[in-house]
Amino acid sequence: MSQPILMTVDDDPAVSRSVARDLRRRYGKDYRVIRADSGADALDALREIKLRGDAVAAILADYRMPHMDGISFLEKAMDLFPNARRALLTAYADTDAAIQAINVVDVDHYLLKPWDPPEEKLYPVIDSLVETWLAVGDKSVEETKLVGHRYSAPSFKVRDFLARNAVPYRWYSVDEDEGGRILQAAGAVETDIPVVVTPDGTVLKQPTGGEIAVAVGLSTRPAQEFYDLVVIGGGPAGLGAAVYGASEGLRTVLVERKATGGQAGTSSRIENYLGFPDGVSGAQLTDRARRQAQKFGAEVLTARDVVGLEVRGSSRVVTFGDGSEIAAHAVILASGVTYRAHEADGIRELTGSGVYYGSAATEAPECKGQHVYIVGGANSAGQAAVFFAQHASEVSLLVRGDSLEKSMSHYLIEQIAAIDNITVRTGTTVVQAHGADHLEAVTLCHSDTTETVETGHLFIFIGAAPRTDWLGEVIQRDHHGFVQTGPDLVTEGRKPAGWPLDRDPYHLESSVPGVFVAGDVRSQSVKRVASAVGEGAMAVTLVHRYLEEQ
């Protein structure tokens, strides 16, 4: 195969020649640089490249081009080369418009013109694009097949697991002819669904997350019995701890119950995270963080449920649901939180069948032309509203309070106000969900007045609770279940009960020496992605300090 391609598209010949020259200067040895003067010409070139079987690593497109702007071009280019990385070239005056437009297309970066010196303003961006493309590749992807019911909580659970763990899969409804053929070929019947068929032909009937993880090649078993550091939880705090722990030479293993990314991993776009002025999806941020941790040597275990923590001398022992154990010098609890259950009648019975907690991005195509209801008034609910507004005909954001200002970031409130098919309904709660095998309607209450509206999609974001019951009496928690650390453990100069050391607990240290806490699961934490990542890094620093004492 010939060299992979870097493509630049700009209607200004001088700019086009300039960017092509700079790209050839740095990447000409390993990549073929081609340029086009319009989106139409670039699409013709991409079709020829596709026919030849060549690979496209990255595409740089000017934002302002006649007939077809950069956003429209990149949308069409994605159909031909979905794995090619994408950047938008824009003048400073168009920055705001470009950032808003980027929400429409999954663009990796935007570049301001001019980019002199390229060593500082161009090459680092291209290096990032190329590195990501090399990690993903442009090879044909072998897909896992999933057969299930359209409205089925078990089927949704498997779809969500595969999507959250970035496993390529194709969904087949059992009600469609192809789904029936796959079931027959797999030697399965309708009562076996959901049925998963891996690319090598392995058939899984009503599989657990652990069984799927093993079958599709996710790591589930630790390579060692003893580590320097065990990180429990794969959200931003846990991934941050894994990156910093492994990069600083600690034998590090991260254990995640479902999928890395946590609640942040389901976010359609995070726009207030430092260093991403055009925003980044939770899935993108998670994928980069996971690869970064593994690059430094951290192990990442998926679909492993931690059910116990025990102190054995200087070791901290973590017990899994199957009874197996791993031990370490230190542990970082970064298990995050889970969405609080909605108590309205019918919600529990219809969860996974039209009622979903979190964004449930796998459901987005099914929302086309539908009226979607979202419950919640914080950032996660707002991000979901913006995301589903791109698919649904109408989105209603149901907010219990009298406004969004107290709970949602200002930038997100402005975005929602500017989207025509989003309606914010304050002072409104869901009191009942209706439906037999799937959601058909919800009853809303506003100022003591109720109404029942038809809908097949209800997404819930009503706050979160920590999943810490498994800690038992080993670790001190507050009355909400969040883990207390540092100064919160010291009362009137007295250390926590059973504390064996002369010193007070470190800032992020729990009531057990050597067990640290980071992110949302920590009592009094700031519920933001940036603070969670920072606490993960800070916890590693305190782990080093603790290890020096041993």
XYZ file of C-alpha atoms in Angstrom:
550
model
C 0.000 0.000 0.000
C 1.213 3.503 -0.805
C 1.877 6.118 1.838
C -1.166 7.295 3.850
C -2.486 10.690 2.834
C -2.697 14.083 4.516
C -5.262 16.232 2.662
C -5.652 20.015 2.837
C -8.639 21.826 1.332
C -8.692 25.619 0.889
C -10.108 27.857 -1.846
C -7.289 30.374 -1.358
C -4.394 29.100 -3.553
C -1.761 30.896 -1.468
C -3.005 29.360 1.772
C -3.388 25.963 0.128
C 0.196 26.003 -1.143
C 1.464 27.243 2.215
C -0.135 24.528 4.322
C 0.862 21.820 1.819
C 4.448 23.082 1.882
C 4.603 23.025 5.667
C 3.078 19.550 5.810
C 5.519 18.135 3.254
C 8.429 19.678 5.125
C 7.561 17.782 8.304
C 5.642 14.705 7.139
C 6.669 14.192 3.515
C 8.881 11.213 4.339
C 6.024 9.112 5.703
C 2.876 10.683 4.248
C 1.663 11.830 0.840
C 0.318 15.395 0.995
C -2.395 16.342 -1.483
C -4.393 19.556 -1.722
C -7.692 20.626 -3.251
C -9.170 24.054 -3.995
C -12.793 23.239 -3.161
C -14.894 20.792 -1.231
C -16.283 19.283 -4.430
C -12.799 18.664 -5.863
C -11.664 17.197 -2.546
C -14.613 14.780 -2.470
C -13.819 13.646 -6.027
C -10.235 13.028 -4.942
C -11.347 11.111 -1.851
C -13.581 8.864 -3.965
C -10.640 8.006 -6.220
C -8.455 7.365 -3.180
C -11.155 5.054 -1.806
C -11.286 3.117 -5.083
C -7.501 2.684 -5.064
C -7.628 1.344 -1.544
C -5.336 4.004 -0.096
C -5.633 5.368 3.442
C -6.345 8.944 4.554
C -4.806 9.833 7.905
C -6.002 13.434 8.338
C -8.013 16.113 6.527
C -7.617 19.869 7.051
C -10.461 21.955 5.620
C -10.974 25.702 5.475
C -14.079 26.878 7.333
C -15.094 29.512 4.758
C -15.289 28.131 1.207
C -17.843 29.023 -1.480
C -20.499 26.470 -2.486
C -19.488 24.039 0.255
C -18.035 25.207 3.567
C -15.597 23.195 5.658
C -18.254 21.756 7.964
C -20.384 20.462 5.083
C -17.330 19.022 3.374
C -16.112 17.217 6.483
C -19.570 15.717 7.000
C -19.408 14.171 3.515
C -15.747 13.179 3.903
C -16.597 11.224 7.045
C -18.834 8.934 4.978
C -15.840 7.962 2.838
C -13.119 7.852 5.506
C -14.725 7.704 8.952
C -11.421 7.050 10.730
C -9.533 9.978 9.171
C -8.830 12.684 11.732
C -10.329 16.089 11.012
C -9.242 19.690 11.609
C -10.849 22.978 10.626
C -8.813 25.941 9.323
C -10.341 29.266 10.356
C -9.545 32.945 10.588
C -9.622 34.584 14.002
C -12.787 36.512 13.138
C -14.626 33.227 12.511
C -13.488 31.467 15.668
C -16.805 31.657 17.513
C -18.769 30.508 14.500
C -16.333 27.686 13.882
C -16.574 26.475 17.464
C -20.365 26.469 17.295
C -20.270 24.647 13.957
C -17.867 22.042 15.299
C -20.698 20.734 17.473
C -22.293 19.449 14.266
C -19.287 17.392 13.154
C -16.942 15.372 15.328
C -13.901 17.542 14.523
C -10.691 16.917 16.456
C -9.126 20.397 16.308
C -9.385 23.790 14.721
C -6.381 25.812 13.530
C -6.171 29.577 13.357
C -4.701 31.152 10.246
C -1.881 32.097 10.007
C -0.100 29.348 11.960
C 3.414 30.795 12.043
C 5.605 29.406 13.379
C 4.376 25.952 12.303
C 6.633 24.302 14.885
C 4.437 25.792 17.618
C 1.010 26.220 16.036
C 0.670 23.611 13.289
C 2.880 20.587 13.875
C 1.725 19.775 17.442
C -1.871 19.587 16.185
C -0.954 17.407 13.203
C 1.192 15.209 15.451
C -1.867 14.628 17.644
C -4.080 13.841 14.654
C -1.564 11.398 13.208
C -0.969 9.711 16.560
C -4.699 9.178 17.035
C -5.111 7.873 13.495
C -2.246 5.428 13.938
C -3.863 4.136 17.130
C -7.250 3.671 15.454
C -5.974 2.789 11.991
C -7.945 2.774 8.768
C -8.319 -0.946 8.385
C -11.642 -2.634 7.853
C -13.238 -3.216 11.226
C -14.482 -6.652 12.181
C -17.822 -6.162 13.838
C -19.461 -8.046 16.655
C -23.100 -8.876 15.922
C -25.812 -8.293 18.508
C -29.343 -9.630 18.104
C -32.028 -8.480 20.507
C -35.400 -6.844 21.031
C -35.783 -3.166 20.189
C -37.503 -2.470 23.513
C -35.630 -4.683 25.938
C -33.638 -3.716 28.996
C -31.199 -6.682 28.670
C -30.613 -5.870 24.988
C -30.028 -2.202 25.780
C -27.609 -3.169 28.558
C -25.469 -5.170 26.103
C -25.598 -2.410 23.470
C -24.534 0.135 26.055
C -21.686 -2.076 27.293
C -20.298 -2.564 23.783
C -20.610 1.118 22.897
C -19.094 2.354 26.163
C -16.112 0.051 25.706
C -15.600 1.154 22.073
C -16.246 -2.362 20.710
C -17.413 -2.130 17.054
C -20.752 -3.901 16.755
C -23.795 -4.068 14.549
C -27.296 -4.218 15.986
C -29.954 -6.527 14.531
C -33.540 -6.582 15.728
C -35.002 -10.046 16.156
C -38.072 -8.724 14.331
C -36.043 -8.219 11.135
C -35.219 -10.967 8.631
C -31.455 -10.600 9.026
C -31.710 -10.841 12.807
C -33.641 -14.104 12.446
C -31.047 -15.496 10.031
C -28.217 -14.697 12.434
C -30.073 -16.398 15.284
C -30.587 -19.506 13.148
C -26.946 -19.589 12.075
C -25.867 -19.181 15.702
C -28.032 -22.096 16.808
C -30.052 -19.786 19.043
C -33.731 -19.080 19.478
C -35.645 -15.968 20.455
C -35.682 -16.903 24.138
C -31.851 -16.807 24.113
C -31.616 -13.125 23.258
C -29.743 -10.926 23.601
C -27.316 -12.982 21.522
C -23.787 -11.791 20.773
C -21.725 -13.264 17.916
C -18.059 -12.243 17.899
C -16.022 -11.917 14.670
C -14.452 -15.361 15.282
C -17.893 -16.969 15.493
C -18.197 -17.305 19.266
C -21.876 -17.259 20.300
C -22.922 -15.780 23.649
C -26.509 -16.179 24.840
C -27.810 -13.694 27.417
C -24.194 -12.852 28.291
C -22.912 -10.938 31.290
C -20.582 -7.979 30.882
C -17.660 -10.126 31.999
C -18.427 -12.817 29.420
C -18.653 -10.222 26.663
C -15.416 -8.571 27.787
C -13.509 -11.853 27.573
C -15.012 -12.773 24.202
C -14.193 -9.439 22.517
C -10.655 -9.260 23.899
C -10.981 -6.752 26.734
C -8.587 -7.301 29.611
C -10.346 -8.753 32.648
C -7.645 -10.599 34.595
C -4.698 -8.923 36.347
C -1.238 -9.885 35.151
C 0.148 -9.789 38.704
C -1.032 -10.534 42.212
C 0.651 -7.525 43.826
C 0.942 -3.907 42.657
C 2.202 -0.626 43.932
C -1.177 0.979 43.250
C -4.717 -0.239 42.588
C -7.103 2.384 41.208
C -10.781 1.483 41.648
C -12.946 3.249 39.085
C -12.268 4.316 35.507
C -13.818 7.778 35.362
C -11.779 10.980 34.937
C -10.352 10.720 38.482
C -9.361 7.086 38.065
C -7.899 7.597 34.602
C -5.973 10.627 35.850
C -4.573 8.575 38.736
C -3.639 5.707 36.388
C -1.825 8.053 33.986
C 0.177 9.772 36.707
C 0.795 6.601 38.704
C 2.100 4.601 35.745
C 4.062 7.522 34.295
C 5.894 7.924 37.610
C 6.978 4.299 37.733
C 4.332 2.750 39.981
C 3.072 -0.694 39.030
C -0.492 0.412 38.448
C -3.730 -1.410 37.689
C -7.075 0.299 37.101
C -10.233 -1.699 37.812
C -13.528 -0.653 36.227
C -16.922 -2.258 36.833
C -18.485 -1.421 33.468
C -16.575 0.868 31.115
C -13.894 3.513 31.454
C -15.083 7.104 31.388
C -17.707 6.944 34.104
C -20.562 9.422 33.765
C -18.262 11.811 31.900
C -17.703 9.119 29.276
C -21.374 9.303 28.283
C -21.320 13.073 27.751
C -21.964 14.119 24.162
C -19.655 17.138 24.465
C -17.651 18.695 27.297
C -16.877 22.295 26.410
C -15.420 23.746 29.612
C -12.500 21.319 30.016
C -9.112 23.030 29.878
C -7.241 22.654 26.599
C -10.241 21.792 24.389
C -11.615 25.135 23.173
C -13.805 23.421 20.588
C -15.087 20.875 23.103
C -14.497 17.153 23.316
C -16.922 14.292 23.644
C -16.743 12.139 26.739
C -15.949 9.125 24.561
C -13.029 10.920 22.891
C -11.601 12.123 26.194
C -11.967 8.656 27.707
C -10.326 6.931 24.749
C -7.340 9.273 24.821
C -6.922 8.956 28.580
C -7.157 5.175 28.485
C -4.570 4.916 25.706
C -2.346 7.355 27.575
C -2.498 5.261 30.755
C -1.753 2.072 28.856
C 1.120 3.750 27.009
C 2.787 4.362 30.365
C 2.255 0.739 31.356
C -0.922 0.802 33.457
C -3.142 -2.253 33.254
C -6.838 -1.594 32.663
C -9.280 -4.294 33.787
C -12.861 -4.073 32.553
C -16.069 -5.667 33.841
C -14.588 -6.470 37.230
C -16.831 -5.738 40.198
C -14.980 -4.833 43.403
C -16.890 -6.054 46.464
C -14.419 -5.723 49.316
C -11.374 -3.895 50.701
C -9.255 -5.304 53.507
C -6.141 -4.280 55.405
C -3.576 -7.036 55.824
C -0.508 -5.588 57.457
C 1.086 -3.176 54.993
C -0.989 -4.566 52.112
C -4.333 -3.284 50.925
C -6.319 -6.191 49.468
C -9.106 -5.740 46.914
C -11.670 -8.527 46.498
C -13.600 -9.116 43.256
C -17.107 -10.450 42.875
C -15.839 -13.894 41.863
C -13.825 -14.178 45.085
C -10.405 -13.528 43.536
C -8.085 -10.877 45.013
C -5.280 -8.522 44.188
C -3.127 -6.628 46.670
C -1.140 -3.416 46.601
C 0.837 -1.020 48.732
C -1.816 1.655 48.155
C -5.331 2.076 46.782
C -7.089 5.057 45.192
C -10.875 4.980 45.402
C -12.254 6.743 42.328
C -15.491 4.838 41.873
C -17.522 7.959 41.174
C -21.283 8.025 41.536
C -24.333 6.492 39.924
C -27.480 8.296 38.843
C -30.055 8.457 41.608
C -33.121 6.337 40.890
C -36.293 8.195 39.965
C -39.158 7.221 42.253
C -42.095 7.923 39.930
C -44.470 5.040 39.230
C -43.505 2.965 36.208
C -39.936 4.247 35.919
C -38.233 1.158 37.338
C -40.263 -1.254 35.197
C -39.518 0.655 31.967
C -35.821 1.396 32.591
C -33.938 0.256 29.497
C -37.178 0.168 27.498
C -37.628 3.845 26.725
C -36.501 5.158 30.113
C -32.749 5.669 30.436
C -30.327 7.072 32.992
C -27.688 9.205 31.340
C -27.348 10.141 27.690
C -27.666 6.591 26.263
C -26.137 7.757 22.974
C -26.923 4.379 21.372
C -30.565 5.485 21.338
C -29.942 8.676 19.364
C -30.822 7.245 15.917
C -34.136 5.967 17.293
C -35.048 9.503 18.385
C -35.214 10.854 14.842
C -38.434 12.762 14.380
C -39.527 12.027 17.964
C -40.308 14.213 20.977
C -37.688 13.473 23.660
C -38.015 14.384 27.339
C -34.980 14.969 29.566
C -35.241 15.240 33.344
C -32.673 17.377 35.165
C -31.242 20.856 35.414
C -27.467 20.364 35.705
C -24.759 20.288 33.029
C -25.194 16.626 32.140
C -28.870 17.185 31.362
C -28.072 20.309 29.344
C -25.412 18.538 27.305
C -27.870 15.745 26.587
C -30.506 18.238 25.457
C -28.082 19.821 22.979
C -27.048 16.385 21.719
C -30.537 14.950 21.246
C -31.743 18.164 19.630
C -29.617 17.137 16.625
C -31.706 13.973 16.242
C -35.166 14.552 17.737
C -37.838 16.827 16.315
C -38.348 18.348 19.756
C -36.609 18.152 23.146
C -38.275 19.151 26.419
C -35.964 19.754 29.357
C -37.909 19.162 32.572
C -36.447 21.113 35.504
C -37.794 20.833 39.031
C -36.398 24.257 40.059
C -37.541 27.671 38.923
C -34.530 28.295 36.640
C -31.342 26.795 35.221
C -29.020 29.479 36.570
C -28.430 27.794 39.925
C -27.384 24.428 38.525
C -26.107 24.782 34.950
C -23.067 26.517 33.436
C -23.747 29.825 31.715
C -22.301 28.756 28.347
C -24.662 25.783 28.245
C -27.717 27.883 29.139
C -26.900 30.182 26.213
C -26.520 27.239 23.841
C -29.876 25.808 24.855
C -31.583 29.181 24.422
C -30.249 29.396 20.868
C -31.588 25.989 19.756
C -35.112 26.275 18.422
C -36.298 22.726 19.119
C -35.379 22.726 22.830
C -38.011 23.841 25.338
C -37.142 24.356 29.003
C -40.021 23.622 31.358
C -39.222 24.792 34.885
C -41.146 23.765 37.980
C -41.998 20.477 36.267
C -41.628 16.902 37.497
C -42.416 13.446 36.154
C -44.966 11.651 38.339
C -45.634 8.515 36.267
C -44.355 6.586 33.259
C -46.818 4.590 31.156
C -46.360 1.626 28.856
C -46.558 -2.145 28.617
C -43.312 -3.471 27.144
C -41.867 -0.009 26.396
C -42.438 3.641 27.318
C -45.460 5.175 25.636
C -46.245 8.275 27.727
C -45.329 10.209 30.857
C -47.436 12.217 33.256
C -45.999 15.606 34.200
C -46.874 17.844 37.130
C -46.544 21.628 37.044
C -48.030 23.882 39.742
C -50.386 21.140 40.916
C -51.608 20.649 37.357
C -50.940 17.336 35.637
C -50.847 16.391 31.981
C -49.993 13.174 30.164
C -47.855 13.435 27.027
C -46.904 10.762 24.524
C -43.213 9.891 24.212
C -40.999 6.871 23.718
C -37.838 8.384 25.175
C -37.203 9.695 28.679
C -33.637 10.404 29.814
C -33.016 11.012 33.518
C -30.292 13.146 35.142
C -31.475 13.836 38.696
C -28.310 13.856 40.743
C -26.118 11.032 41.874
C -25.319 8.818 44.809
C -22.018 7.107 45.634
C -21.760 3.353 45.265
C -19.838 2.714 48.468
C -21.922 0.172 50.386
C -19.324 -2.480 49.553
C -16.827 -0.683 51.811
C -18.811 -1.667 54.893
C -17.265 -0.366 58.115
C -13.708 -0.398 56.770
C -13.763 3.197 55.496
C -15.443 6.149 57.210
C -18.189 7.786 55.133
C -20.574 10.697 55.633
C -24.324 10.250 56.068
C -24.806 10.350 52.268
C -22.275 7.566 51.705
C -19.455 9.735 50.308
C -15.979 8.853 51.590
C -14.493 11.343 54.036
C -10.851 12.337 53.766
C -8.136 14.466 55.348
C -9.328 17.330 57.566
C -12.924 16.030 57.555
C -11.704 13.011 59.540
C -10.099 15.053 62.329
C -12.557 16.301 64.950
C -11.313 18.693 67.642
C -7.788 17.456 67.129
C -8.766 13.789 67.443
C -7.812 11.405 64.650
C -10.390 8.976 63.221
C -11.142 5.859 65.235
C -8.564 3.147 64.647
C -6.062 5.477 62.951
C -2.660 3.886 63.727
C -0.220 6.648 62.698
C 1.121 9.642 64.588
C 0.391 12.024 61.715
C -3.038 13.217 60.604
C -4.528 11.792 57.380
C -3.295 13.486 54.232
C -5.726 15.736 52.371
C -7.118 12.979 50.091
C -6.451 10.083 52.455
C -9.308 8.083 53.929
C -9.660 6.744 57.467
C -7.362 3.860 56.444
C -3.723 4.842 55.806
C -2.699 4.178 52.225
C -6.255 4.302 50.888
C -6.826 7.583 49.046
C -9.947 9.032 47.443
C -10.381 11.130 44.280
C -13.277 12.523 42.299
C -17.012 12.516 42.864
C -17.005 9.707 45.453
C -15.098 11.924 47.881
C -17.118 13.868 50.423
C -17.257 17.611 49.654
C -15.663 17.175 46.210
C -16.269 19.549 43.301
C -18.335 17.691 40.708
C -16.380 18.668 37.608
C -14.221 16.673 35.182
C -11.218 18.963 35.634
C -11.272 18.728 39.419
C -11.623 14.938 39.253
C -8.574 14.635 36.999
C -6.645 16.981 39.290
C -7.553 14.978 42.377
C -6.455 11.784 40.633
C -3.040 13.324 39.979
C -2.818 14.792 43.486
C -3.701 11.430 45.037
C -0.721 9.843 43.271
C 1.563 12.482 44.796
C 0.223 11.574 48.232
C 0.667 7.866 47.456
C 4.365 8.543 46.873
C 4.553 10.383 50.187
C 2.827 7.467 51.929
C 5.152 4.899 50.332
C 8.207 6.843 51.489
C 6.998 6.341 55.071
C 6.893 2.575 54.765
